[in-house]
PDB file of C-alpha atoms in Angstrom:
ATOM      1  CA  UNK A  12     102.728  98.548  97.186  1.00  0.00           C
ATOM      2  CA  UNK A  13     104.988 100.381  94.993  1.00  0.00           C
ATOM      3  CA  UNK A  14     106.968 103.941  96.288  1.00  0.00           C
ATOM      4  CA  UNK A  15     107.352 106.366  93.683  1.00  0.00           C
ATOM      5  CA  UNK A  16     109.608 109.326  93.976  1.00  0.00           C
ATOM      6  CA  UNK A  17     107.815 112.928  94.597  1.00  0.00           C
ATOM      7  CA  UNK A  18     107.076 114.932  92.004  1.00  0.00           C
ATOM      8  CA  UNK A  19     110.513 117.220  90.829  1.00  0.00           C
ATOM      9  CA  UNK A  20     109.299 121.000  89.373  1.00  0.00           C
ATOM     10  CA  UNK A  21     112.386 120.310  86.621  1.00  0.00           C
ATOM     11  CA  UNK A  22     113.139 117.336  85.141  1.00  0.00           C
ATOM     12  CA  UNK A  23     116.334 118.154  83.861  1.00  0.00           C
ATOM     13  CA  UNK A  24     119.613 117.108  85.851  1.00  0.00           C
ATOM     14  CA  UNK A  25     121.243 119.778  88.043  1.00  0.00           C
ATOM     15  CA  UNK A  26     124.677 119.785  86.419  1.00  0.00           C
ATOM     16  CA  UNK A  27     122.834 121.000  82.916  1.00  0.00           C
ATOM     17  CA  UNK A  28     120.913 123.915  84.392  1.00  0.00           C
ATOM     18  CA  UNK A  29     124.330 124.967  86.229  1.00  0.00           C
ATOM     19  CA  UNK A  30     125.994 124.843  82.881  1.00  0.00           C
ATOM     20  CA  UNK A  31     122.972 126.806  81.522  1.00  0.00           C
ATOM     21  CA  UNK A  32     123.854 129.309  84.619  1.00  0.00           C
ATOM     22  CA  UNK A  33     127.179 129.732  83.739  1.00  0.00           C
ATOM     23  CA  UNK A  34     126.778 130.614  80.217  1.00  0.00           C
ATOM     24  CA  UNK A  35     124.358 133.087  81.196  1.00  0.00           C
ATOM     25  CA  UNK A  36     126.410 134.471  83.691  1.00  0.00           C
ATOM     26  CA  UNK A  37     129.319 134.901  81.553  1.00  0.00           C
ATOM     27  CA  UNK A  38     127.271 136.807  78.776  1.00  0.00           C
ATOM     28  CA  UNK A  39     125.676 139.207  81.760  1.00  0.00           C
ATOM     29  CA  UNK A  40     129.264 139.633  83.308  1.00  0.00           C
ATOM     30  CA  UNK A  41     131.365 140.351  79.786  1.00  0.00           C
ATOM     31  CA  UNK A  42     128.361 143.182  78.981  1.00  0.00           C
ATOM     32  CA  UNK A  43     129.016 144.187  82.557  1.00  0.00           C
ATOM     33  CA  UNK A  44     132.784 144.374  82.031  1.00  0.00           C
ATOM     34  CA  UNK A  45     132.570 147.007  79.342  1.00  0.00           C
ATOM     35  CA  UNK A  46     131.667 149.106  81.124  1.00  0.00           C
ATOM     36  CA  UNK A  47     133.606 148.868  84.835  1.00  0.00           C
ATOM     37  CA  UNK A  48     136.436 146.238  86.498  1.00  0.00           C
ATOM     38  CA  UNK A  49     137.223 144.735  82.896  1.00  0.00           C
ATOM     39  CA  UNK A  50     140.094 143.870  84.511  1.00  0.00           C
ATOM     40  CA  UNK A  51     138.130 141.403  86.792  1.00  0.00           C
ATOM     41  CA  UNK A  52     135.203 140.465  84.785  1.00  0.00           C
ATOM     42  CA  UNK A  53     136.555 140.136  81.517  1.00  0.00           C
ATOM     43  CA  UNK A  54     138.373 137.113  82.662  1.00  0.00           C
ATOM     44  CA  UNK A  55     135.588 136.053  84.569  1.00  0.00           C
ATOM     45  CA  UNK A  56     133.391 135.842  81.993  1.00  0.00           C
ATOM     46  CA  UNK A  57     135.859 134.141  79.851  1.00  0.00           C
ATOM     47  CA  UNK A  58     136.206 130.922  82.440  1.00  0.00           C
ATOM     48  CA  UNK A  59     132.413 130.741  83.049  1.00  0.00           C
ATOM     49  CA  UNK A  60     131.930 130.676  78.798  1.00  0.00           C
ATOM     50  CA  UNK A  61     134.934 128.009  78.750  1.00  0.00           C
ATOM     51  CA  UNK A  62     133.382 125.913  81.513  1.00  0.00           C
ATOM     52  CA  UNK A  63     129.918 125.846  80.300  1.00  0.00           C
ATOM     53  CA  UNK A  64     130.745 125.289  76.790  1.00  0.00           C
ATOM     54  CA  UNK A  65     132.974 122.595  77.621  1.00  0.00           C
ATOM     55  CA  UNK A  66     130.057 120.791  79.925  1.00  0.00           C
ATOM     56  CA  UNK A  67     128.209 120.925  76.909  1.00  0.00           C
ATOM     57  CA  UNK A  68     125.157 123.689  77.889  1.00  0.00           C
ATOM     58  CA  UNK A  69     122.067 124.214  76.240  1.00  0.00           C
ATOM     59  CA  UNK A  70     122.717 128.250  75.834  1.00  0.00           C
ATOM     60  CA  UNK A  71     125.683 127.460  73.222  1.00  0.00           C
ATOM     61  CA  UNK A  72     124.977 130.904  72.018  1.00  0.00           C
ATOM     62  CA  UNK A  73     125.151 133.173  74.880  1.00  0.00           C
ATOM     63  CA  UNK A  74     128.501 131.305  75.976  1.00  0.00           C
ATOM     64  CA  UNK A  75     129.931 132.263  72.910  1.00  0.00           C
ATOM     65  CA  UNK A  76     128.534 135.799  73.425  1.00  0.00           C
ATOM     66  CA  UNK A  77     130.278 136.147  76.840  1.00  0.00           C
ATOM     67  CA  UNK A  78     133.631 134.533  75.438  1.00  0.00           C
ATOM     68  CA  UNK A  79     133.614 136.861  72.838  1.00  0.00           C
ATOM     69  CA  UNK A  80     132.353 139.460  75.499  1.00  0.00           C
ATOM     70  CA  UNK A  81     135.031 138.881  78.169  1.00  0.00           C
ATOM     71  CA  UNK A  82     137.899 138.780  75.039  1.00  0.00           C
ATOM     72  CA  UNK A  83     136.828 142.461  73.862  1.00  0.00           C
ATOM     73  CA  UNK A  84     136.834 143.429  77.931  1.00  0.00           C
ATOM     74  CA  UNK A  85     140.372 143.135  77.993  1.00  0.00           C
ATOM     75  CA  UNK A  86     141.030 144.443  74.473  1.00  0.00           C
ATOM     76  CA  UNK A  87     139.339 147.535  75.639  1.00  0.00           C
ATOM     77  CA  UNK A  88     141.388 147.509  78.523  1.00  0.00           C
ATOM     78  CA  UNK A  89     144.391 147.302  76.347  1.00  0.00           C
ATOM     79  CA  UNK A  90     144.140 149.687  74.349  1.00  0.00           C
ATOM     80  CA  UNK A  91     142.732 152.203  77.227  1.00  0.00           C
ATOM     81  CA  UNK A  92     146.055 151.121  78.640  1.00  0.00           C
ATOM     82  CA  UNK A  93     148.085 152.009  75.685  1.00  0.00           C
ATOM     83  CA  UNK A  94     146.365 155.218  75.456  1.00  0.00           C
ATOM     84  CA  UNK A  95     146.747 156.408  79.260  1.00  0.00           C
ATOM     85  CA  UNK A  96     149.295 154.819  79.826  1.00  0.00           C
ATOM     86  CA  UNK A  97     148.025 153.388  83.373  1.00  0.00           C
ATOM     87  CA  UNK A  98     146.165 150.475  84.651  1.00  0.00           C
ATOM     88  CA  UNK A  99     142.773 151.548  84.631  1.00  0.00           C
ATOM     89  CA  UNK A 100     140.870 153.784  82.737  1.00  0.00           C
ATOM     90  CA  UNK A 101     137.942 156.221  83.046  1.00  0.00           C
ATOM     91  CA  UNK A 102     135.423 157.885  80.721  1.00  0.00           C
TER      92      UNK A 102
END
């Protein structure tokens, strides 16, 4: 009598959908830093893009879209900076 293992709903190992989770979430939190906390997402987004990217995930693109996302967070943070001259900025 041979045991089989049950039946999985995703054959693909864990560590490559978490990978494909962070490169998501980067892209969702450097949009999302545009627009409030830049401060705090923008280099978020920037360590979840690094990390997945450097695990090797699947969503290539949309880690590259939240690096680039989290990088123009804090250049818009910059410049609001050099403009108000304060920490924070508002619309």
């Amino acid at each position: 009598m041979q045991l089989t293992a049950p039946a999985t709903r995703s054959t693909r190992p864990t560590g490559i959908r978490d990978t494909d989770g962070m490169a998501v979430a980067s892209f969702v939190l450097g949009l999302l830093g545009l627009l409030v906390l830049n401060v705090f997402l923008g280099p978020i987004a920037i360590a979840l893009a690094s990390v997945a990217l450097w695990r090797g995930t699947a969503r290539r693109g949309r880690a590259l879209l939240g690096l680039g996302l989290g990088v123009a967070d804090l250049l818009v943070l910059v410049a609001f900076m050099a403009t108000d001259n304060t920490m924070s900025w508002s619309l």
